[in-house]
Amino acid sequence: MSFSAEAGQRLAADAQQIIARYPVPRSALLPMLHLVQSEEGFVSADGVEFCAEQLDLTAAEVAAVATFYSQYKRHPNGTYTVGVCTNTLCAVMGGDAIFEELSEHLGVGHDQTTEDGAITLERVECNAGCDYAPVVMVNWEFFDNQTPTTAKDLVDELRAGRDVAPSRGAAKVCSFKEVSRVLAGFPDGRANEGVQAGGPTLEGTLLARRNNWTAPAMAAPVPAVPAEQVAAETTAASAGASGSDAPSVPAGTRERAGTVAGKPAGEATHGSQDNGSATTPPPKEG
Amino acid sequence: MATTLTPVLSAHWDEKDSWTLAAYERHGGYRGLRAALAMDPSAVITEVKDSGLRGRGGAGFPTGMKWSFLPKPDGGPRYLVVNADESEPGTCKDIPLMLANPQALIEGVIITSYAIGCHKAFIYLRGEVVHVYRRLLNAVAEAKAKGYLGDDILGSGFDLDVVVHAGAGAYICGEETALLDSLEGRRGQPRLKPPFPAVAGLYARPTVINNVESIASVPAIVTGGAEWFKSMGTERSTGFGFFSLSGHVTRPGQYEAPLGITLRELLAMAGGIRGGHQLKFWTPGGSSTPLFTEEHLDIPLDFESVGAAGSMLGTRALQIFDETTCVVRAVERWIEFYKHESCGKCTPCREGNYWMVQVLHRLERGQGTQEDLDTLLDICDNLLGRSFCALGDGAASPVTSSIKYFKDEYLRHVTEGGCPFDPAQSALFQGAHAR
């Protein structure tokens, strides 16, 4: 069974938007796999076929990619992926106990889904929230400093269909399909929801503030470099250099920026012109 | 206390709207970009070179030097790719940075792109952090609306488009050439080097790949100057960086400090090891860096000193474990991770990690022998330096270092017929019984 005509048309339009982001179409494949997952809740054979058609690849080429990455599901996923971090740090801090108790509570193991289709339980690898260990991810939103009890309460709420708010994330956890669409690069308008940081993130900031610890003061803002000086030095130093592709700025600007004599942005850093740089660093302080 | 914190990137994270462009500009955001656009691109590179900034993603390669390796322009495109695939176990600095202050990264991307002559930059974010992805997409949109991105940025004539790309779950994509393959829509497998990405990177074009924290540090370097940056840190490990404390510590979290600070100093700031317990072992920079013990508390956490003491500074991911933790259990779990994440391309890594998991399993379950330790070290010999990329090298680190410092504990698993530790004692809550 392939996508309905309506879905096929809608997804094809989305796919074209994704492809347009990249200089080479094939780069669109990972977001496009997130996109088909947002339609079906997993990457089906139809999803693979769809991506192959959009990108002029074979189904085998697409499947080879889809099976490499752990976020792409090969069978229908629950509405919520509940991922317990059981990498060493979280496991030792209690992640192992959380996973075991959740598994018993839900009656499913790793990568299995509850009968009501609500929860897919997973062991996940380190999710970069180690200072909040043990961490549980629900549809890739952070639930910090979990215990077996809080984790069981969390899945009970999800199964009851109630909104649940992550510790650091959107105002509520969205469905697996909704989140997959965001990961395909289509914003859902929730970026300004939620906190800027949790407690551990702020430990150093607040400690420094209490103790009046700061980085050394910067001197007054770096003054604009006299353009003529840079242009003169640069031109002299790179006479004979080949033409430049960068930066592609109008001639007048290039002259001002000192790139006119084919002074390439990325390579002109060897040799004597490096010393005597036209930027005078502010004096060392503190 | 000799060393104090030096918050730069994290200075205003406690403000409720810290991720917005308005908050960023309130504290001098985009001053660096204005200064950079008034400079010759090569002068920006020189400034970053002179600052001594070394890559914050683990390897510590000088950032400005990496930029200067790009060949002469040939009329074709060149790319900046930001490695935001933070996945090294214990590493948790870039994710909170991008959640709280994504504009610092965006400003760094614009300045770096200007310096290297790039007009299309990519931020490759791991896919498992959806709210960070939202914040980055939002930050790009806000910057674009304000004229910091797009055509003729701030009237300079410089054009730049930034694409934020979500990965899909694969540790190996933190390896820069695997990341490029992944960004090209392929399986994330490392490439043979040379050619290095500077010569043939994304779409076989000259490409600079830098870590999030490296790029986010660039605006401050341009604003404050190389000498200002060098006034922090040590002679060869200059500047500030995040030290991420996690595990059995009273106040885990992010501590932005000069390189060269010690764990003893950081622990004093973080309230020490959790009450009633003692430090047993720790990683200086993630699970791929050899373990340290309490004898290393006073090692300056800079590239040179940590290296001289037999480990690596890595990502400054300080995972702290107290005396309740079984080192065999810890290492077993890390090796399960490397086995799971091995891309399968090269034999030493694919097979070596597979077999090390088997050996560690039987040791932890009391079915091991003394010879198993030799087997583990032998496998590590065949991993370290013989793998295609650093993933295999990294996997050897916890094994060899734990046997070096805790051989007796391994042997107790053999002589006592199993693990002598109760995992419930290590958990941060009461009543953990599972294993």
PDB file of C-alpha atoms in Angstrom, chain A residues 20-24 26-31 34 63-65 67-72 86-89 91-98 100-101 104 123 125-131 133-134 137 139-142 146-148 168-170 172 174 179 182-188 190-197 200-210 213-222 224-225 230 234 241-250 253 256-259 263-270 273-275 277-279 281-286, chain B residues 1 4-8 10-16 18-20 31 35 37-43 45-47 49 67-68 70-79 86-92 95-96 99-100 114-117 119-120 122 124 126-131 133-135 137-138 156-159 163 165-170 172-173 182-189 203 220 222-228 231-232 245-248 251-255 269 319-321 325 329-330 333-334 337 340-341 343 426-429 431-435:
ATOM      1  CA  ALA A  20      15.841  23.259  -1.818  1.00  0.00           C
ATOM      2  CA  ARG A  21      17.860  23.795   1.364  1.00  0.00           C
ATOM      3  CA  TYR A  22      20.883  21.935   0.037  1.00  0.00           C
ATOM      4  CA  PRO A  23      23.339  22.405  -2.806  1.00  0.00           C
ATOM      5  CA  VAL A  24      23.127  18.664  -3.552  1.00  0.00           C
ATOM      6  CA  ARG A  26      20.909  13.780  -1.632  1.00  0.00           C
ATOM      7  CA  SER A  27      21.661  15.796   1.524  1.00  0.00           C
ATOM      8  CA  ALA A  28      17.895  15.963   1.946  1.00  0.00           C
ATOM      9  CA  LEU A  29      17.692  12.242   2.686  1.00  0.00           C
ATOM     10  CA  LEU A  30      17.989  12.326   6.488  1.00  0.00           C
ATOM     11  CA  PRO A  31      15.377  15.051   6.971  1.00  0.00           C
ATOM     12  CA  HIS A  34      12.168  12.119   9.430  1.00  0.00           C
ATOM     13  CA  ALA A  63      17.185   1.524   3.029  1.00  0.00           C
ATOM     14  CA  ALA A  64      20.933   1.324   3.638  1.00  0.00           C
ATOM     15  CA  VAL A  65      20.787   4.789   5.157  1.00  0.00           C
ATOM     16  CA  THR A  67      18.814   1.220   8.812  1.00  0.00           C
ATOM     17  CA  PHE A  68      22.037   2.915   9.916  1.00  0.00           C
ATOM     18  CA  TYR A  69      20.482   5.494  12.244  1.00  0.00           C
ATOM     19  CA  SER A  70      18.768   4.570  15.484  1.00  0.00           C
ATOM     20  CA  GLN A  71      16.055   7.252  15.310  1.00  0.00           C
ATOM     21  CA  TYR A  72      14.466   5.716  12.226  1.00  0.00           C
ATOM     22  CA  THR A  86      21.530   3.510  30.355  1.00  0.00           C
ATOM     23  CA  ASN A  87      24.958   4.654  29.284  1.00  0.00           C
ATOM     24  CA  THR A  88      27.431   4.322  32.160  1.00  0.00           C
ATOM     25  CA  LEU A  89      26.937   7.596  34.033  1.00  0.00           C
ATOM     26  CA  ALA A  91      23.008   3.780  34.520  1.00  0.00           C
ATOM     27  CA  VAL A  92      25.137   3.969  37.654  1.00  0.00           C
ATOM     28  CA  MET A  93      23.218   6.966  39.013  1.00  0.00           C
ATOM     29  CA  GLY A  94      20.037   4.896  38.754  1.00  0.00           C
ATOM     30  CA  GLY A  95      19.140   4.591  35.062  1.00  0.00           C
ATOM     31  CA  ASP A  96      19.390   0.802  35.187  1.00  0.00           C
ATOM     32  CA  ALA A  97      16.877   0.655  38.028  1.00  0.00           C
ATOM     33  CA  ILE A  98      14.570   3.074  36.203  1.00  0.00           C
ATOM     34  CA  GLU A 100      13.981  -2.259  34.887  1.00  0.00           C
ATOM     35  CA  GLU A 101      11.073  -0.846  36.830  1.00  0.00           C
ATOM     36  CA  GLU A 104       8.116  -4.289  34.474  1.00  0.00           C
ATOM     37  CA  ARG A 123      17.380   2.170  26.269  1.00  0.00           C
ATOM     38  CA  GLU A 125      22.737   6.251  24.751  1.00  0.00           C
ATOM     39  CA  CYS A 126      24.182   9.360  26.342  1.00  0.00           C
ATOM     40  CA  ASN A 127      21.916  12.281  25.474  1.00  0.00           C
ATOM     41  CA  ALA A 128      24.180  15.087  26.696  1.00  0.00           C
ATOM     42  CA  GLY A 129      22.303  15.755  29.914  1.00  0.00           C
ATOM     43  CA  CYS A 130      24.776  14.044  32.261  1.00  0.00           C
ATOM     44  CA  ASP A 131      24.625  16.803  34.880  1.00  0.00           C
ATOM     45  CA  ALA A 133      21.435  12.178  35.627  1.00  0.00           C
ATOM     46  CA  PRO A 134      19.488   9.958  35.582  1.00  0.00           C
ATOM     47  CA  MET A 137      13.890  11.317  27.123  1.00  0.00           C
ATOM     48  CA  ASN A 139      10.096  11.996  22.158  1.00  0.00           C
ATOM     49  CA  TRP A 140      13.533  13.606  22.481  1.00  0.00           C
ATOM     50  CA  GLU A 141      12.552  16.084  25.198  1.00  0.00           C
ATOM     51  CA  PHE A 142      14.474  16.115  28.496  1.00  0.00           C
ATOM     52  CA  GLN A 146      14.394  10.922  37.316  1.00  0.00           C
ATOM     53  CA  THR A 147      13.640   8.166  39.813  1.00  0.00           C
ATOM     54  CA  PRO A 148      11.711   4.939  39.217  1.00  0.00           C
ATOM     55  CA  ARG A 168      13.737  21.462  29.624  1.00  0.00           C
ATOM     56  CA  GLY A 169      11.755  21.660  26.404  1.00  0.00           C
ATOM     57  CA  ALA A 170       8.437  22.681  24.913  1.00  0.00           C
ATOM     58  CA  LYS A 172       4.226  19.857  26.438  1.00  0.00           C
ATOM     59  CA  CYS A 174       4.354  16.465  21.271  1.00  0.00           C
ATOM     60  CA  VAL A 179       8.321  15.729  16.623  1.00  0.00           C
ATOM     61  CA  VAL A 182      10.090  19.233  13.410  1.00  0.00           C
ATOM     62  CA  LEU A 183      13.222  17.130  12.885  1.00  0.00           C
ATOM     63  CA  ALA A 184      12.546  17.288   9.147  1.00  0.00           C
ATOM     64  CA  GLY A 185      13.122  21.027   9.549  1.00  0.00           C
ATOM     65  CA  PHE A 186       9.544  22.315   9.794  1.00  0.00           C
ATOM     66  CA  PRO A 187       9.210  24.507  12.921  1.00  0.00           C
ATOM     67  CA  ASP A 188       6.121  24.038  15.084  1.00  0.00           C
ATOM     68  CA  ARG A 190       7.297  26.158  20.113  1.00  0.00           C
ATOM     69  CA  ALA A 191      10.893  27.448  20.210  1.00  0.00           C
ATOM     70  CA  ASN A 192      10.072  30.131  22.750  1.00  0.00           C
ATOM     71  CA  GLU A 193       8.356  27.734  25.121  1.00  0.00           C
ATOM     72  CA  GLY A 194      10.039  26.299  28.179  1.00  0.00           C
ATOM     73  CA  VAL A 195      12.998  27.342  30.239  1.00  0.00           C
ATOM     74  CA  GLN A 196      16.327  28.654  29.045  1.00  0.00           C
ATOM     75  CA  ALA A 197      18.224  26.320  31.365  1.00  0.00           C
ATOM     76  CA  PRO A 200      22.808  22.335  36.911  1.00  0.00           C
ATOM     77  CA  THR A 201      23.293  24.363  33.720  1.00  0.00           C
ATOM     78  CA  LEU A 202      23.269  27.490  35.900  1.00  0.00           C
ATOM     79  CA  GLU A 203      25.529  26.294  38.733  1.00  0.00           C
ATOM     80  CA  GLY A 204      28.653  28.000  37.424  1.00  0.00           C
ATOM     81  CA  THR A 205      26.874  31.153  36.282  1.00  0.00           C
ATOM     82  CA  LEU A 206      25.244  31.693  39.667  1.00  0.00           C
ATOM     83  CA  LEU A 207      28.327  30.748  41.679  1.00  0.00           C
ATOM     84  CA  ALA A 208      30.386  33.260  39.724  1.00  0.00           C
ATOM     85  CA  ARG A 209      27.755  35.929  40.274  1.00  0.00           C
ATOM     86  CA  ARG A 210      27.662  35.325  44.037  1.00  0.00           C
ATOM     87  CA  TRP A 213      33.946  36.231  39.545  1.00  0.00           C
ATOM     88  CA  THR A 214      34.131  37.424  35.966  1.00  0.00           C
ATOM     89  CA  ALA A 215      36.260  36.924  32.928  1.00  0.00           C
ATOM     90  CA  PRO A 216      38.922  39.644  32.572  1.00  0.00           C
ATOM     91  CA  ALA A 217      37.373  42.861  31.339  1.00  0.00           C
ATOM     92  CA  MET A 218      37.631  43.513  27.644  1.00  0.00           C
ATOM     93  CA  ALA A 219      39.173  46.754  26.560  1.00  0.00           C
ATOM     94  CA  ALA A 220      36.889  49.188  24.792  1.00  0.00           C
ATOM     95  CA  PRO A 221      35.334  47.538  21.751  1.00  0.00           C
ATOM     96  CA  VAL A 222      37.880  46.900  19.053  1.00  0.00           C
ATOM     97  CA  ALA A 224      37.134  49.625  13.299  1.00  0.00           C
ATOM     98  CA  VAL A 225      40.324  48.939  11.431  1.00  0.00           C
ATOM     99  CA  VAL A 230      44.433  46.985   5.701  1.00  0.00           C
ATOM    100  CA  THR A 234      47.104  43.201   2.206  1.00  0.00           C
ATOM    101  CA  ALA A 241      47.837  35.913  -5.751  1.00  0.00           C
ATOM    102  CA  SER A 242      45.199  34.324  -7.882  1.00  0.00           C
ATOM    103  CA  GLY A 243      41.577  35.359  -8.178  1.00  0.00           C
ATOM    104  CA  SER A 244      39.209  34.930  -5.345  1.00  0.00           C
ATOM    105  CA  ASP A 245      35.846  33.305  -4.991  1.00  0.00           C
ATOM    106  CA  ALA A 246      35.345  34.739  -1.609  1.00  0.00           C
ATOM    107  CA  PRO A 247      33.782  36.694  -0.297  1.00  0.00           C
ATOM    108  CA  SER A 248      31.590  37.546  -3.243  1.00  0.00           C
ATOM    109  CA  VAL A 249      30.944  41.135  -2.424  1.00  0.00           C
ATOM    110  CA  PRO A 250      30.521  44.188  -4.606  1.00  0.00           C
ATOM    111  CA  THR A 253      33.100  46.666  -0.586  1.00  0.00           C
ATOM    112  CA  ARG A 256      37.172  48.447   1.563  1.00  0.00           C
ATOM    113  CA  ALA A 257      37.603  45.020   3.047  1.00  0.00           C
ATOM    114  CA  GLY A 258      40.986  44.680   1.490  1.00  0.00           C
ATOM    115  CA  THR A 259      40.187  41.678  -0.622  1.00  0.00           C
ATOM    116  CA  LYS A 263      43.427  38.304  -1.458  1.00  0.00           C
ATOM    117  CA  PRO A 264      41.632  35.091  -0.674  1.00  0.00           C
ATOM    118  CA  ALA A 265      39.906  34.966   2.624  1.00  0.00           C
ATOM    119  CA  GLY A 266      40.906  31.547   3.691  1.00  0.00           C
ATOM    120  CA  GLU A 267      44.507  31.135   2.725  1.00  0.00           C
ATOM    121  CA  ALA A 268      46.271  34.374   3.337  1.00  0.00           C
ATOM    122  CA  THR A 269      47.432  33.482   6.769  1.00  0.00           C
ATOM    123  CA  HIS A 270      50.901  32.208   6.205  1.00  0.00           C
ATOM    124  CA  GLN A 273      51.703  39.289   6.607  1.00  0.00           C
ATOM    125  CA  ASP A 274      50.354  37.516   9.645  1.00  0.00           C
ATOM    126  CA  ASN A 275      52.502  39.527  11.937  1.00  0.00           C
ATOM    127  CA  SER A 277      48.147  42.381  11.663  1.00  0.00           C
ATOM    128  CA  ALA A 278      46.120  45.508  11.341  1.00  0.00           C
ATOM    129  CA  THR A 279      43.982  44.591  14.285  1.00  0.00           C
ATOM    130  CA  PRO A 281      44.492  43.689  20.238  1.00  0.00           C
ATOM    131  CA  PRO A 282      43.414  45.464  23.373  1.00  0.00           C
ATOM    132  CA  PRO A 283      45.934  45.495  26.189  1.00  0.00           C
ATOM    133  CA  LYS A 284      45.991  42.532  28.459  1.00  0.00           C
ATOM    134  CA  GLU A 285      44.004  43.066  31.595  1.00  0.00           C
ATOM    135  CA  GLY A 286      43.406  41.383  34.881  1.00  0.00           C
TER     136      GLY A 286
ATOM    137  CA  MET B   1      41.248  29.338  45.819  1.00  0.00           C
ATOM    138  CA  THR B   4      38.017  31.353  39.711  1.00  0.00           C
ATOM    139  CA  LEU B   5      35.324  30.943  37.099  1.00  0.00           C
ATOM    140  CA  THR B   6      35.371  33.097  33.973  1.00  0.00           C
ATOM    141  CA  PRO B   7      31.848  33.066  32.569  1.00  0.00           C
ATOM    142  CA  VAL B   8      31.791  34.402  29.026  1.00  0.00           C
ATOM    143  CA  SER B  10      27.408  31.421  30.171  1.00  0.00           C
ATOM    144  CA  ALA B  11      27.516  34.881  31.755  1.00  0.00           C
ATOM    145  CA  HIS B  12      23.816  35.617  31.238  1.00  0.00           C
ATOM    146  CA  TRP B  13      22.231  32.190  31.131  1.00  0.00           C
ATOM    147  CA  ASP B  14      20.241  32.964  34.262  1.00  0.00           C
ATOM    148  CA  GLU B  15      18.098  35.477  32.381  1.00  0.00           C
ATOM    149  CA  LYS B  16      14.735  33.961  31.532  1.00  0.00           C
ATOM    150  CA  SER B  18      18.535  34.278  27.358  1.00  0.00           C
ATOM    151  CA  TRP B  19      18.023  32.418  24.063  1.00  0.00           C
ATOM    152  CA  THR B  20      16.426  35.362  22.262  1.00  0.00           C
ATOM    153  CA  ARG B  31      29.473  43.498  18.401  1.00  0.00           C
ATOM    154  CA  ALA B  35      34.102  44.414  14.284  1.00  0.00           C
ATOM    155  CA  LEU B  37      33.098  42.905   8.991  1.00  0.00           C
ATOM    156  CA  ALA B  38      35.295  45.984   9.336  1.00  0.00           C
ATOM    157  CA  MET B  39      38.372  43.773   9.197  1.00  0.00           C
ATOM    158  CA  ASP B  40      39.989  41.976   6.328  1.00  0.00           C
ATOM    159  CA  PRO B  41      38.911  38.303   6.435  1.00  0.00           C
ATOM    160  CA  SER B  42      42.534  37.259   6.775  1.00  0.00           C
ATOM    161  CA  ALA B  43      42.894  39.532   9.792  1.00  0.00           C
ATOM    162  CA  ILE B  45      41.846  34.401  10.882  1.00  0.00           C
ATOM    163  CA  THR B  46      45.021  35.914  12.252  1.00  0.00           C
ATOM    164  CA  GLU B  47      43.232  37.097  15.376  1.00  0.00           C
ATOM    165  CA  LYS B  49      45.204  32.052  15.311  1.00  0.00           C
ATOM    166  CA  TRP B  67      40.952  27.624   8.883  1.00  0.00           C
ATOM    167  CA  SER B  68      44.235  28.553   7.262  1.00  0.00           C
ATOM    168  CA  LEU B  70      41.952  25.835   3.108  1.00  0.00           C
ATOM    169  CA  PRO B  71      43.526  25.934  -0.342  1.00  0.00           C
ATOM    170  CA  LYS B  72      43.432  29.051  -2.442  1.00  0.00           C
ATOM    171  CA  PRO B  73      39.986  29.900  -3.768  1.00  0.00           C
ATOM    172  CA  ASP B  74      39.324  28.328  -7.160  1.00  0.00           C
ATOM    173  CA  GLY B  75      35.978  29.922  -7.911  1.00  0.00           C
ATOM    174  CA  GLY B  76      33.923  27.112  -6.380  1.00  0.00           C
ATOM    175  CA  PRO B  77      32.145  27.036  -3.055  1.00  0.00           C
ATOM    176  CA  ARG B  78      33.751  26.360   0.320  1.00  0.00           C
ATOM    177  CA  TYR B  79      31.851  25.368   3.411  1.00  0.00           C
ATOM    178  CA  GLU B  86      27.507  16.160  20.930  1.00  0.00           C
ATOM    179  CA  SER B  87      27.379  12.478  21.916  1.00  0.00           C
ATOM    180  CA  GLU B  88      30.596  11.551  23.710  1.00  0.00           C
ATOM    181  CA  PRO B  89      29.469   9.940  26.985  1.00  0.00           C
ATOM    182  CA  GLY B  90      29.692  12.508  29.747  1.00  0.00           C
ATOM    183  CA  THR B  91      29.809  15.464  27.381  1.00  0.00           C
ATOM    184  CA  CYS B  92      26.959  17.869  28.047  1.00  0.00           C
ATOM    185  CA  ILE B  95      23.465  21.171  24.220  1.00  0.00           C
ATOM    186  CA  PRO B  96      22.844  23.557  27.155  1.00  0.00           C
ATOM    187  CA  LEU B  99      19.464  25.849  24.408  1.00  0.00           C
ATOM    188  CA  ALA B 100      20.367  28.934  26.452  1.00  0.00           C
ATOM    189  CA  TYR B 114      33.266  35.667   6.545  1.00  0.00           C
ATOM    190  CA  ALA B 115      36.833  34.789   7.518  1.00  0.00           C
ATOM    191  CA  ILE B 116      37.075  31.694   5.345  1.00  0.00           C
ATOM    192  CA  GLY B 117      34.962  32.897   2.440  1.00  0.00           C
ATOM    193  CA  HIS B 119      28.464  31.545   1.798  1.00  0.00           C
ATOM    194  CA  LYS B 120      26.611  28.435   2.895  1.00  0.00           C
ATOM    195  CA  PHE B 122      25.704  24.027   8.068  1.00  0.00           C
ATOM    196  CA  TYR B 124      24.807  19.442  12.076  1.00  0.00           C
ATOM    197  CA  ARG B 126      22.243  15.385  16.679  1.00  0.00           C
ATOM    198  CA  GLY B 127      18.578  14.521  16.150  1.00  0.00           C
ATOM    199  CA  GLU B 128      17.824  13.465  19.715  1.00  0.00           C
ATOM    200  CA  VAL B 129      17.377  16.967  21.133  1.00  0.00           C
ATOM    201  CA  VAL B 130      14.277  18.380  19.474  1.00  0.00           C
ATOM    202  CA  HIS B 131      13.994  21.526  21.579  1.00  0.00           C
ATOM    203  CA  TYR B 133      16.703  22.098  17.121  1.00  0.00           C
ATOM    204  CA  ARG B 134      13.709  24.414  17.588  1.00  0.00           C
ATOM    205  CA  ARG B 135      15.898  26.999  19.310  1.00  0.00           C
ATOM    206  CA  LEU B 137      15.973  27.196  13.749  1.00  0.00           C
ATOM    207  CA  ASN B 138      14.469  30.103  15.648  1.00  0.00           C
ATOM    208  CA  SER B 156      28.954  44.694   4.007  1.00  0.00           C
ATOM    209  CA  GLY B 157      28.198  42.967   0.748  1.00  0.00           C
ATOM    210  CA  PHE B 158      28.825  39.623   2.420  1.00  0.00           C
ATOM    211  CA  ASP B 159      26.153  36.942   1.881  1.00  0.00           C
ATOM    212  CA  VAL B 163      21.124  25.466   7.282  1.00  0.00           C
ATOM    213  CA  HIS B 165      20.408  19.969   9.870  1.00  0.00           C
ATOM    214  CA  ALA B 166      19.162  17.295  12.275  1.00  0.00           C
ATOM    215  CA  GLY B 167      20.943  13.955  12.373  1.00  0.00           C
ATOM    216  CA  ALA B 168      19.176  10.751  13.269  1.00  0.00           C
ATOM    217  CA  GLY B 169      21.040   9.027  16.062  1.00  0.00           C
ATOM    218  CA  ALA B 170      24.602   7.826  15.471  1.00  0.00           C
ATOM    219  CA  ILE B 172      30.003   8.060  14.919  1.00  0.00           C
ATOM    220  CA  CYS B 173      28.699  11.171  13.153  1.00  0.00           C
ATOM    221  CA  SER B 182      25.944  11.800   6.898  1.00  0.00           C
ATOM    222  CA  LEU B 183      25.327  15.385   5.813  1.00  0.00           C
ATOM    223  CA  GLU B 184      25.598  14.172   2.226  1.00  0.00           C
ATOM    224  CA  GLY B 185      22.734  11.767   2.901  1.00  0.00           C
ATOM    225  CA  ARG B 186      24.745   8.608   3.435  1.00  0.00           C
ATOM    226  CA  ARG B 187      25.518   6.165   6.219  1.00  0.00           C
ATOM    227  CA  GLY B 188      27.792   7.895   8.686  1.00  0.00           C
ATOM    228  CA  GLN B 189      31.110   6.184   8.067  1.00  0.00           C
ATOM    229  CA  TYR B 203      30.702  17.613  -1.642  1.00  0.00           C
ATOM    230  CA  ALA B 220      34.349  37.048  22.104  1.00  0.00           C
ATOM    231  CA  VAL B 222      37.114  39.101  17.895  1.00  0.00           C
ATOM    232  CA  THR B 223      35.554  41.560  20.350  1.00  0.00           C
ATOM    233  CA  GLY B 224      38.075  41.170  23.142  1.00  0.00           C
ATOM    234  CA  GLY B 225      41.109  40.387  21.050  1.00  0.00           C
ATOM    235  CA  ALA B 226      43.644  37.597  21.088  1.00  0.00           C
ATOM    236  CA  GLU B 227      45.547  39.018  24.051  1.00  0.00           C
ATOM    237  CA  TRP B 228      42.396  39.183  26.134  1.00  0.00           C
ATOM    238  CA  SER B 231      45.031  36.282  29.507  1.00  0.00           C
ATOM    239  CA  MET B 232      43.038  33.214  30.556  1.00  0.00           C
ATOM    240  CA  LEU B 245      30.737  17.923  36.236  1.00  0.00           C
ATOM    241  CA  SER B 246      28.408  14.956  36.488  1.00  0.00           C
ATOM    242  CA  GLY B 247      27.857  11.927  38.672  1.00  0.00           C
ATOM    243  CA  HIS B 248      28.542  11.566  42.373  1.00  0.00           C
ATOM    244  CA  ARG B 251      26.278  20.171  42.604  1.00  0.00           C
ATOM    245  CA  PRO B 252      26.806  18.774  39.116  1.00  0.00           C
ATOM    246  CA  GLY B 253      26.669  21.271  36.285  1.00  0.00           C
ATOM    247  CA  GLN B 254      28.467  23.581  33.891  1.00  0.00           C
ATOM    248  CA  TYR B 255      31.444  25.546  35.168  1.00  0.00           C
ATOM    249  CA  MET B 269      33.077  24.876  43.789  1.00  0.00           C
ATOM    250  CA  GLN B 319      32.238  12.128  35.048  1.00  0.00           C
ATOM    251  CA  ILE B 320      32.740  11.518  38.746  1.00  0.00           C
ATOM    252  CA  PHE B 321      32.273   8.127  40.399  1.00  0.00           C
ATOM    253  CA  THR B 325      30.779   2.219  41.836  1.00  0.00           C
ATOM    254  CA  ARG B 329      30.328  -2.486  35.479  1.00  0.00           C
ATOM    255  CA  ALA B 330      31.171   1.053  34.338  1.00  0.00           C
ATOM    256  CA  ARG B 333      28.610  -0.416  29.841  1.00  0.00           C
ATOM    257  CA  TRP B 334      30.936   1.918  27.976  1.00  0.00           C
ATOM    258  CA  PHE B 337      28.146   1.623  23.862  1.00  0.00           C
ATOM    259  CA  HIS B 340      26.583  -0.434  19.493  1.00  0.00           C
ATOM    260  CA  GLU B 341      28.009   2.678  17.866  1.00  0.00           C
ATOM    261  CA  CYS B 343      29.978   1.815  12.259  1.00  0.00           C
ATOM    262  CA  SER B 426      25.556   3.979  43.602  1.00  0.00           C
ATOM    263  CA  ALA B 427      22.106   5.254  42.646  1.00  0.00           C
ATOM    264  CA  LEU B 428      21.144   8.809  43.507  1.00  0.00           C
ATOM    265  CA  PHE B 429      17.825   7.703  44.996  1.00  0.00           C
ATOM    266  CA  GLY B 431      15.494   1.738  46.854  1.00  0.00           C
ATOM    267  CA  ALA B 432      17.213   1.018  43.552  1.00  0.00           C
ATOM    268  CA  HIS B 433      17.429  -2.724  43.322  1.00  0.00           C
ATOM    269  CA  ALA B 434      17.612  -3.571  39.677  1.00  0.00           C
ATOM    270  CA  ARG B 435      20.707  -4.401  37.826  1.00  0.00           C
TER     271      ARG B 435
END
